[in-house]
Amino acid sequence: MRIDGLQYCAWSETIFRQWRASGLDAVHVTIAYHENFRETVLNVEQWNRWFERHDDLILHGQTAADVALAHETQRTAVFFGFQNPSPIEDDIGLVEVWHKLGARFMQLSYNNQSLLATGCYESDDAGITRMGKAVIKEMNRVGLVVDMSHSADRSTIEAAEISARPIAITHANVYAWHPALRNKQDSVIRAVTDNGGMLGFSLYPHHLKNKSDCTLDDFCTMIADAVAKYGIAHFGIGSDLCQDQPDRIVEWMRVGRWTKDIDYGEGSADAPGFPTMPEWFRDNRDWPNLAQGLVAKGFTASEVNALLGGNWYRFFAENFTPQSGEAGI
Amino acid sequence: MRIDGLQYCAWSETIFRQWRASGLDAVHVTIAYHENFRETVLNVEQWNRWFERHDDLILHGQTAADVALAHETQRTAVFFGFQNPSPIEDDIGLVEVWHKLGARFMQLSYNNQSLLATGCYESDDAGITRMGKAVIKEMNRVGLVVDMSHSADRSTIEAAEISARPIAITHANVYAWHPALRNKQDSVIRAVTDNGGMLGFSLYPHHLKNKSDCTLDDFCTMIADAVAKYGIAHFGIGSDLCQDQPDRIVEWMRVGRWTKDIDYGEGSADAPGFPTMPEWFRDNRDWPNLAQGLVAKGFTASEVNALLGGNWYRFFAENFTPQSGEAGI
């Protein structure tokens, strides 16, 4: 099994073919950054057209069984997720509606304060809001995973504690390895992994030591250290790959419609666009390099399989279906 | 099996208990008359709350297997449908989105001209529109049944011919028995049944000979005549029951937001509200009377079972899932 815990590419047949050539059985794709309910439904409609047109390459993933089906039929299962709770607007009833439409991950905030939680770029973090607590309970009930990748520390720790089911940080790295605002402190990783959650290691250069110049060995050293400290079962890959996206998209991701000013996020006025990917992970063609890097670091074949897909597969199997006793959904 | 092919009640625990007491295993419920996409989603959310609160009485029906499950567990499976295509607005991509959310029937028009077809109250019927043809094809693909209960004759006949899968008239009676605008001419019933479709007999007084004074024997005579003429396999019940609804609802059904004037539909200025139900079918408690009436008319037990649920069950089993070869949906 090979599973990517998060991508936001400019999807195309070329990328779908690369997925398969790299042995990717499943990818969690972002279908909303700042989109409201109706706009996100339009993004689902676009995916439905791709599922219809490219049914030899991809299928709509809803349960872990779809990953196995994709593997058997040499395709890639695509799972929907949001990097912001904007698709549920102010309406908790949309949590179940979105699960029916295929959403499997939802971030409670994206950099900024949301109705549910604080984002990692805010100066103060007041933790999970009243609506946030109600929504986490509902997400637990239907099988929509709490993702705290872009949330602030206190909010993330509280979410891990409040949630009755494991939560995820689909795409981020270890702060102690590379102190970026988006990387996670020990206390955050502890809270998530102690509660059975997962972290997907990111290949986004701003999350990497020496950014675009990070070496594969450096990246695998971080993984080895995290595995030694927190246990291998809690880690996978969430590449955060934005393959083929034009730079206007990174501006949309950062600014949405919430400000008239430009916010450079992890970039800068000098380098406002997408950063250059490391030469050993240019895009979806380079998944085999990750396996080689992990083997070189001393991981066994079964450990490599766990890190590159097996752990996400187990997490998908346990967290995408309604809470036990909720058979009626 | 007992299945009602259409109801639009003021739903309540009382009604859900009556369904079960009357042995109803499935009911097709209207969740939209004039609602747009977002408004109809709100109606789904309301049903989701009922499914959660009353999971001992009802469940969300999506396939025929859910009818069997409801029967086994002594509950009623609720299937969603629209009496107007307003929930898809002008967006064919919403057909598949709605199927995912549970819609299983959609009328192509409701009394008036729609984007897809002509309604039965228009003076001229130009048949299925360009968008209508595209939408029928898409409905066939995903497993959303074309319902022409409130459509005009030519549009209905064309829909039956264009559709690659059987269509339905979920709630109407025979025009030759009672010449109401909403009842169906022989040519219409022929087109629908010749193509494998179904008609659900209505208990709405305006569709009945002598309206509220119609006798059970009269009603069962109509059924016996239709069965003799078109074959028993094509008929069920679609009671059109609006139990407990206040009169403002019949005004909403007729007028929606399309006119500032009052349109009395099948009523009149003297009698603008819901008509009084026949004394032998007051509401959901009286399903057993239908069985008795059919037995008195000479139908065998197996024929009664076919008419009161078995035929709809077969139709559900054949038409609610994606077209063969569309496994990817």
XYZ file of C-alpha atoms in Angstrom:
658
model
C 0.000 0.000 0.000
C 1.145 3.505 -0.861
C -0.984 6.381 0.453
C -0.409 10.125 0.343
C -2.073 11.866 3.285
C -2.496 15.177 1.454
C -2.073 16.724 -1.979
C -3.445 19.792 -3.720
C -2.262 19.493 -7.324
C -3.570 20.963 -10.548
C -5.113 17.565 -11.238
C -4.810 16.061 -14.699
C -4.607 12.742 -16.485
C -0.826 13.175 -16.389
C -0.867 13.270 -12.584
C -3.329 10.372 -12.341
C -0.953 8.307 -14.491
C 2.014 9.314 -12.342
C 0.092 8.257 -9.230
C -0.364 4.796 -10.643
C 3.200 4.578 -11.998
C 4.433 5.403 -8.485
C 2.167 2.757 -6.986
C -0.100 5.208 -5.136
C -3.215 3.312 -4.029
C -4.848 6.301 -2.337
C -4.478 10.062 -2.084
C -6.284 12.445 0.263
C -6.985 15.466 -1.931
C -7.924 18.928 -0.700
C -11.181 20.136 -2.261
C -11.614 23.317 -0.183
C -9.424 26.060 1.236
C -11.858 28.955 1.615
C -14.812 27.714 -0.414
C -18.285 27.855 1.106
C -20.732 24.924 0.913
C -21.973 25.495 -2.634
C -18.515 26.271 -4.034
C -17.135 23.069 -2.509
C -19.994 21.086 -4.075
C -18.831 22.479 -7.429
C -15.383 21.041 -6.671
C -17.005 17.661 -5.962
C -18.784 17.901 -9.305
C -15.433 18.480 -11.022
C -14.028 15.372 -9.341
C -17.113 13.375 -10.342
C -16.412 14.267 -13.981
C -12.810 13.069 -13.551
C -13.997 9.827 -11.919
C -16.290 9.258 -14.903
C -13.741 10.203 -17.564
C -10.748 8.445 -16.002
C -12.353 5.402 -14.440
C -9.393 3.342 -15.627
C -7.075 5.407 -13.406
C -9.006 6.700 -10.384
C -12.049 5.998 -8.243
C -13.868 7.858 -5.473
C -12.607 6.490 -2.176
C -15.065 6.322 0.715
C -13.782 3.498 2.901
C -10.500 1.624 3.362
C -11.999 -1.147 1.215
C -11.810 1.270 -1.716
C -8.037 1.496 -1.214
C -7.806 -2.280 -1.478
C -10.063 -2.172 -4.562
C -7.849 0.481 -6.147
C -4.765 -1.602 -5.384
C -6.299 -4.722 -6.936
C -7.529 -2.919 -10.042
C -4.356 -0.844 -10.477
C -6.014 2.501 -9.854
C -5.839 5.213 -7.179
C -8.606 5.881 -4.663
C -9.215 9.602 -4.111
C -10.455 10.736 -0.679
C -11.844 14.246 -0.203
C -10.830 16.648 2.542
C -11.027 20.323 3.518
C -8.204 22.484 4.887
C -10.760 24.809 6.476
C -14.227 24.278 7.931
C -15.708 26.818 5.493
C -17.660 24.084 3.627
C -19.864 23.562 6.701
C -20.380 27.323 7.072
C -22.192 27.843 10.399
C -24.304 24.675 10.048
C -23.439 21.517 12.002
C -25.962 19.583 9.887
C -23.566 19.877 6.970
C -21.052 17.581 8.728
C -23.179 14.517 7.968
C -24.111 15.866 4.529
C -20.411 16.179 3.702
C -19.638 12.688 4.953
C -22.321 11.376 2.572
C -20.685 13.327 -0.255
C -17.337 11.714 0.572
C -15.449 14.136 2.834
C -13.131 12.206 5.171
C -10.862 14.897 6.681
C -11.648 18.433 7.800
C -9.211 20.901 9.312
C -10.791 22.853 12.133
C -8.862 25.970 11.076
C -6.538 27.175 8.336
C -3.888 29.592 9.683
C -6.583 32.000 10.977
C -9.212 31.797 13.689
C -12.279 29.867 12.473
C -15.657 29.289 14.051
C -14.171 26.094 15.526
C -10.511 26.588 16.454
C -7.499 28.881 16.254
C -5.084 28.821 13.316
C -1.315 28.613 13.641
C -0.749 32.210 12.439
C -2.897 33.873 15.118
C -1.077 35.545 18.003
C -3.432 34.119 20.644
C -4.969 30.688 20.803
C -8.168 30.434 22.850
C -8.574 26.746 22.105
C -11.573 24.874 20.746
C -14.723 27.045 20.571
C -18.226 26.094 21.709
C -19.206 25.253 18.132
C -15.863 23.470 17.738
C -16.721 21.080 20.577
C -20.129 20.350 19.071
C -18.656 19.807 15.606
C -15.893 17.468 16.852
C -18.579 15.310 18.497
C -20.564 15.233 15.257
C -17.431 14.486 13.183
C -16.697 11.582 15.548
C -20.233 10.288 15.097
C -20.274 10.220 11.299
C -16.615 9.361 10.610
C -15.125 12.666 9.442
C -11.543 12.950 10.728
C -10.361 16.046 12.618
C -7.229 17.400 10.888
C -5.187 20.025 12.777
C -2.343 20.580 10.310
C -2.812 24.368 10.131
C -4.140 24.885 13.668
C -2.430 26.439 16.666
C -0.879 24.338 19.426
C -3.410 24.708 22.236
C -6.321 24.143 19.851
C -4.610 21.018 18.509
C -3.902 19.573 21.947
C -7.477 20.272 23.051
C -8.878 18.725 19.865
C -6.869 15.549 20.488
C -8.266 15.391 24.016
C -11.876 16.310 23.196
C -12.157 14.004 20.215
C -13.454 10.537 21.085
C -11.639 9.161 18.034
C -8.029 9.652 16.919
C -7.242 12.866 15.065
C -4.702 13.634 12.346
C -2.101 16.140 11.365
C -2.158 15.154 7.724
C 0.781 17.296 6.607
C 3.499 18.818 8.826
C 6.938 18.022 10.209
C 8.720 18.093 13.547
C 9.365 21.588 14.939
C 12.518 20.460 16.743
C 13.979 19.389 13.395
C 12.958 22.551 11.522
C 11.363 25.357 13.568
C 8.710 26.521 11.082
C 5.410 27.845 12.382
C 3.615 25.007 10.607
C 5.774 22.266 12.124
C 4.676 20.651 15.373
C 6.035 20.949 18.886
C 6.705 17.838 20.938
C 3.662 18.522 23.148
C 1.420 18.613 20.073
C 2.809 15.428 18.540
C 2.503 13.740 21.941
C -1.142 14.733 22.324
C -2.016 13.487 18.857
C -0.070 10.222 18.972
C -0.973 9.400 22.585
C -4.609 9.470 21.481
C -3.987 7.103 18.570
C -3.611 9.802 15.938
C -1.419 10.142 12.868
C 1.024 12.677 11.465
C 1.877 12.743 7.766
C 5.369 14.057 6.999
C 5.342 16.953 4.570
C 7.558 17.513 1.541
C 6.570 21.172 1.203
C 9.927 22.994 1.185
C 8.944 25.548 3.840
C 8.453 22.623 6.225
C 11.906 21.152 5.442
C 15.290 21.803 7.036
C 17.183 23.956 4.488
C 13.911 24.180 2.545
C 14.424 23.282 -1.138
C 17.968 22.149 -0.388
C 16.909 19.604 2.210
C 18.486 16.228 1.494
C 16.628 12.943 1.384
C 18.920 11.732 4.171
C 17.967 14.742 6.345
C 14.274 14.051 5.751
C 14.628 10.367 6.606
C 16.650 11.222 9.711
C 13.712 13.298 10.959
C 11.426 10.334 10.329
C 13.755 7.918 12.107
C 13.980 10.232 15.125
C 10.210 10.676 15.301
C 9.646 6.932 14.966
C 12.119 6.273 17.782
C 10.423 8.824 20.016
C 6.693 8.312 19.354
C 6.409 4.855 17.728
C 6.198 3.909 14.050
C 2.437 3.287 14.023
C 1.647 7.006 14.107
C 3.400 8.181 10.964
C 2.848 8.362 7.242
C 3.416 10.778 4.403
C 1.286 13.855 3.669
C 3.345 15.340 0.873
C 1.422 18.651 0.620
C 2.333 18.429 -3.045
C 0.932 21.272 -5.181
C 2.155 19.890 -8.498
C 1.536 22.049 -11.588
C -0.288 24.768 -9.635
C 0.261 28.345 -10.829
C 1.416 30.878 -8.221
C -1.982 32.555 -8.067
C -3.140 29.414 -6.232
C -0.697 29.835 -3.350
C -2.044 33.386 -3.021
C -5.630 31.995 -2.889
C -4.552 29.489 -0.255
C -3.015 32.221 1.906
C -5.384 35.120 1.347
C -8.701 33.643 0.240
C -11.238 36.433 0.675
C -10.371 37.296 4.269
C -8.102 40.294 3.599
C -7.471 42.872 0.900
C -3.750 42.838 1.710
C -1.316 40.234 0.521
C -0.246 37.772 3.187
C 2.886 35.899 2.194
C 2.385 33.108 4.671
C 5.543 31.007 4.758
C 6.835 32.862 1.695
C 7.995 36.483 1.451
C 7.649 39.534 -0.793
C 10.850 38.416 -2.518
C 9.595 34.864 -3.012
C 5.800 35.005 -3.089
C 5.226 31.914 -5.243
C 5.413 28.185 -4.667
C 8.915 27.154 -3.527
C 11.037 24.808 -5.638
C 10.632 21.183 -4.612
C 13.696 19.181 -3.470
C 15.380 17.451 -6.421
C 14.628 14.025 -4.876
C 10.899 14.775 -4.616
C 10.047 16.901 -7.645
C 6.514 15.564 -7.944
C 4.415 12.391 -7.959
C 7.045 10.549 -10.022
C 9.458 10.486 -7.107
C 7.652 8.341 -4.539
C 10.130 5.492 -5.172
C 12.900 7.789 -3.853
C 11.162 7.950 -0.465
C 11.238 4.164 -0.215
C 14.925 4.106 -1.126
C 15.732 6.822 1.415
C 13.971 4.930 4.202
C 15.706 1.678 3.306
C 19.057 3.498 3.312
C 18.189 4.806 6.794
C 17.861 1.218 7.986
C 14.104 0.673 7.974
C 12.967 -2.863 7.130
C 10.679 -3.521 4.181
C 7.667 -3.881 6.476
C 8.525 -0.633 8.267
C 8.826 1.170 4.937
C 5.427 -0.176 3.944
C 3.914 1.016 7.221
C 5.344 4.520 6.787
C 4.458 4.901 3.112
C 0.890 3.614 3.349
C 0.141 0.830 5.798
C -0.364 3.154 8.766
C -2.713 5.460 6.858
C -4.582 2.392 5.625
C -5.179 1.208 9.184
C -6.202 4.739 10.196
C -8.625 4.968 7.250
C -10.126 1.576 8.174
C -10.748 2.704 11.757
C -11.950 6.260 11.257
C -13.956 6.755 8.062
C -17.124 4.886 9.065
C -19.788 5.947 11.557
C -19.069 5.470 15.228
C -20.038 2.030 16.427
C -23.723 2.012 17.328
C -24.448 4.548 14.589
C -25.420 1.971 11.990
C -28.325 4.103 10.883
C -26.211 6.734 9.151
C -43.775 -5.716 1.862
C -45.811 -2.529 2.159
C -44.469 0.532 0.326
C -46.008 3.958 -0.191
C -44.775 5.547 -3.440
C -45.280 9.120 -2.206
C -46.165 11.052 0.924
C -45.660 14.621 2.082
C -46.808 14.645 5.697
C -46.003 16.947 8.589
C -43.645 14.217 9.825
C -43.627 13.318 13.491
C -42.995 10.417 15.813
C -46.752 9.828 15.736
C -46.658 9.277 11.984
C -43.519 7.125 12.165
C -45.323 4.919 14.709
C -48.404 4.730 12.493
C -46.215 3.676 9.558
C -44.911 0.745 11.527
C -48.310 -0.142 12.983
C -49.648 -0.284 9.411
C -46.730 -2.472 8.318
C -45.150 0.136 6.038
C -41.623 -1.029 5.194
C -40.786 1.935 2.978
C -42.116 5.378 2.097
C -40.949 7.702 -0.660
C -41.080 11.140 0.963
C -41.057 14.463 -0.855
C -38.250 16.720 0.381
C -38.633 19.492 -2.221
C -41.426 21.283 -4.030
C -39.824 24.614 -4.970
C -36.691 24.552 -2.818
C -33.340 25.332 -4.416
C -30.229 23.218 -3.792
C -29.254 24.701 -0.442
C -32.819 24.771 0.885
C -33.288 21.110 -0.027
C -30.055 20.246 1.788
C -31.617 21.838 4.875
C -34.541 19.441 4.458
C -32.075 16.528 4.303
C -30.505 17.804 7.518
C -33.928 17.770 9.184
C -34.423 14.155 8.093
C -30.947 13.250 9.346
C -31.938 14.542 12.783
C -35.100 12.378 12.662
C -33.070 9.324 11.579
C -30.785 9.916 14.556
C -33.550 10.587 17.090
C -35.951 7.865 15.920
C -33.557 5.115 14.856
C -35.891 2.588 16.463
C -38.636 3.573 13.978
C -37.049 4.787 10.732
C -33.872 4.546 8.673
C -32.558 6.307 5.585
C -33.334 4.109 2.592
C -30.858 4.105 -0.278
C -31.310 0.712 -1.919
C -33.985 -1.999 -1.978
C -31.877 -3.874 0.582
C -32.750 -1.134 3.064
C -36.440 -1.985 2.622
C -35.672 -5.578 3.533
C -33.595 -4.374 6.484
C -36.452 -2.150 7.654
C -38.879 -5.060 7.325
C -36.616 -7.361 9.349
C -35.975 -4.799 12.075
C -39.574 -3.583 12.238
C -38.822 -0.082 11.007
C -39.655 1.985 7.914
C -37.094 2.921 5.249
C -37.456 6.523 4.051
C -36.483 7.326 0.453
C -36.032 10.949 -0.653
C -37.584 12.489 -3.746
C -38.329 15.862 -5.340
C -41.588 16.945 -6.974
C -39.706 19.555 -9.006
C -36.171 19.694 -10.440
C -35.460 22.927 -8.521
C -32.905 21.155 -6.248
C -30.568 20.714 -9.240
C -31.048 24.358 -10.269
C -29.362 24.753 -13.677
C -26.511 22.359 -12.842
C -26.475 18.794 -14.193
C -23.573 17.984 -11.851
C -26.042 18.129 -8.963
C -27.828 14.990 -10.241
C -24.988 12.769 -9.026
C -24.514 14.883 -5.885
C -28.181 14.345 -5.049
C -27.990 10.626 -5.663
C -25.101 10.488 -3.163
C -27.262 12.393 -0.672
C -30.044 9.852 -1.121
C -32.462 11.263 -3.719
C -34.140 8.417 -5.616
C -37.012 10.130 -7.509
C -37.143 13.497 -9.241
C -40.107 14.959 -11.089
C -39.031 16.744 -14.258
C -41.734 19.372 -13.696
C -44.349 20.381 -11.151
C -47.513 21.766 -12.810
C -45.505 24.530 -14.569
C -42.865 24.542 -17.280
C -39.430 23.731 -15.807
C -35.962 23.783 -17.351
C -36.533 20.107 -18.226
C -40.188 19.478 -19.149
C -43.699 20.904 -19.252
C -46.065 20.720 -16.292
C -49.653 19.490 -16.487
C -51.164 22.967 -15.901
C -49.476 24.650 -18.885
C -51.599 25.247 -21.976
C -48.914 24.057 -24.384
C -46.504 21.166 -23.992
C -43.313 21.409 -26.044
C -41.970 18.139 -24.670
C -38.613 17.383 -23.094
C -36.144 20.283 -23.370
C -32.486 20.110 -24.415
C -31.412 20.175 -20.783
C -34.160 17.678 -19.994
C -32.659 15.136 -22.393
C -29.210 15.591 -20.878
C -30.571 15.296 -17.337
C -32.596 12.134 -18.088
C -29.408 10.509 -19.408
C -27.535 11.515 -16.263
C -30.411 10.344 -14.012
C -30.321 6.992 -15.820
C -26.563 6.761 -15.251
C -26.594 7.358 -11.503
C -29.905 5.697 -10.585
C -32.244 8.647 -9.959
C -35.743 7.764 -11.184
C -37.659 10.083 -13.536
C -41.072 10.837 -12.002
C -43.684 12.490 -14.254
C -46.624 12.698 -11.842
C -47.187 16.444 -12.338
C -45.951 16.679 -15.945
C -47.954 17.187 -19.125
C -48.836 14.321 -21.449
C -46.415 14.844 -24.330
C -43.516 15.471 -21.962
C -44.385 12.283 -20.071
C -44.619 10.142 -23.179
C -41.327 11.539 -24.474
C -39.639 10.972 -21.105
C -40.745 7.332 -21.128
C -39.270 6.927 -24.617
C -36.038 8.880 -24.047
C -35.224 7.286 -20.716
C -33.053 4.185 -21.019
C -34.513 2.940 -17.721
C -38.149 2.665 -16.627
C -39.788 5.822 -15.333
C -42.501 6.354 -12.740
C -45.690 8.229 -12.125
C -45.462 7.929 -8.364
C -48.889 9.389 -7.553
C -51.847 9.752 -9.932
C -54.938 7.878 -11.074
C -56.612 6.912 -14.336
C -58.104 9.829 -16.293
C -60.831 7.645 -17.808
C -62.026 6.811 -14.282
C -61.904 10.394 -12.998
C -61.060 13.125 -15.536
C -58.851 15.346 -13.342
C -55.990 17.227 -14.936
C -53.542 15.308 -12.754
C -54.884 11.885 -13.713
C -53.344 10.086 -16.671
C -54.650 9.402 -20.157
C -54.418 5.918 -21.626
C -51.622 6.968 -24.001
C -49.554 8.167 -21.047
C -50.103 5.046 -18.947
C -49.291 2.936 -22.007
C -46.016 4.763 -22.653
C -44.931 4.406 -19.042
C -45.951 0.767 -18.546
C -44.780 -0.396 -22.003
C -41.316 0.804 -21.002
C -41.355 -1.098 -17.728
C -42.481 1.812 -15.597
C -44.754 2.110 -12.580
C -47.810 4.107 -11.545
C -48.730 4.595 -7.907
C -52.466 5.057 -7.278
C -53.242 8.240 -5.388
C -55.587 8.711 -2.437
C -55.603 12.501 -2.757
C -59.311 13.365 -2.973
C -58.982 15.609 -6.042
C -57.708 12.540 -7.910
C -60.658 10.374 -6.795
C -64.059 9.842 -8.395
C -66.498 11.847 -6.216
C -63.451 13.232 -4.409
C -63.763 12.880 -0.613
C -66.887 10.746 -1.079
C -65.148 8.176 -3.225
C -65.810 4.681 -1.910
C -63.174 2.051 -1.288
C -65.011 -0.156 -3.767
C -64.821 2.576 -6.453
C -61.089 2.976 -5.831
C -60.463 -0.763 -6.028
C -62.569 -1.003 -9.189
C -60.241 1.506 -10.862
C -57.286 -0.616 -9.770
C -58.873 -3.823 -11.051
C -59.625 -2.203 -14.422
C -56.087 -0.840 -14.764
C -54.580 -4.184 -13.807
C -56.737 -5.938 -16.400
C -55.701 -3.457 -19.081
C -51.979 -2.879 -18.426
C -50.847 -5.785 -16.242
C -50.484 -6.007 -12.477
C -46.684 -5.616 -12.432
C -46.880 -1.885 -13.169
C -48.948 -0.691 -10.237
C -48.534 0.259 -6.615
C -49.778 2.894 -4.210
C -48.531 6.495 -4.062
C -50.960 7.848 -1.515
C -49.968 11.535 -1.883
C -50.881 11.718 1.783
C -50.308 15.142 3.373
C -51.207 14.083 6.903
C -51.227 16.819 9.562
C -50.129 19.540 7.144
C -51.620 22.999 7.714
C -53.354 24.657 4.734
C -50.501 27.113 4.213
C -48.529 24.109 2.905
C -50.922 23.390 0.047
C -50.535 27.053 -0.899
C -46.723 26.649 -0.890
C -47.063 23.519 -3.031
C -49.204 25.361 -5.592
C -47.685 28.826 -5.606
C -44.119 28.480 -4.341
C -42.391 31.708 -5.307
C -43.373 31.687 -8.963
C -46.370 34.053 -8.756
C -47.701 36.807 -6.508
C -51.257 35.678 -7.215
C -52.980 32.772 -5.546
C -53.299 29.714 -7.741
C -55.856 27.289 -6.348
C -54.598 24.321 -8.318
C -57.093 21.507 -7.957
C -58.892 23.455 -5.219
C -60.955 26.637 -5.558
C -61.472 30.018 -3.889
C -64.311 28.413 -1.923
C -62.176 25.443 -0.865
C -58.549 26.571 -0.909
C -57.240 24.153 1.720
C -56.423 20.472 1.809
C -59.523 18.394 0.947
C -60.994 15.970 3.483
C -59.634 12.452 3.081
C -62.061 9.567 2.368
C -63.285 7.989 5.593
C -61.661 4.658 4.651
C -58.236 6.296 4.190
C -58.035 9.030 6.783
C -54.270 8.743 7.208
C -51.426 6.271 7.717
C -53.526 4.202 10.137
C -55.777 3.029 7.321
C -53.438 1.007 5.131
C -55.101 -2.228 6.292
C -58.335 -0.987 4.667
C -56.635 -0.962 1.255
C -55.717 -4.620 1.658
C -59.280 -5.470 2.654
C -60.706 -3.536 -0.295
C -58.468 -5.351 -2.755
C -59.326 -8.741 -1.267
C -63.035 -7.873 -1.525
C -62.436 -6.994 -5.182
C -61.181 -10.541 -5.764
C -57.404 -10.077 -5.737
C -55.406 -13.001 -4.323
C -53.080 -12.536 -1.373
C -50.028 -12.492 -3.647
C -51.676 -9.925 -5.946
C -52.506 -7.728 -2.963
C -48.889 -7.969 -1.842
C -47.660 -6.980 -5.301
C -49.974 -3.952 -5.447
C -49.296 -2.751 -1.914
C -45.503 -3.070 -2.005
C -43.994 -5.947 -3.994
C -44.047 -4.112 -7.302
C -42.426 -0.994 -5.874
C -39.843 -3.215 -4.176
C -38.879 -4.794 -7.509
C -38.795 -1.336 -9.124
C -36.563 0.014 -6.321
C -34.231 -2.985 -6.703
C -33.832 -2.353 -10.439
C -33.605 1.409 -10.574
C -31.864 2.960 -7.560
C -28.304 1.832 -8.298
C -25.947 3.121 -11.009
C -26.434 1.859 -14.530
C -24.570 -1.369 -15.111
C -20.971 -0.569 -16.075
C -21.038 2.507 -13.835
C -19.530 0.775 -10.830
C -17.311 3.751 -10.140
C -20.070 6.012 -8.889
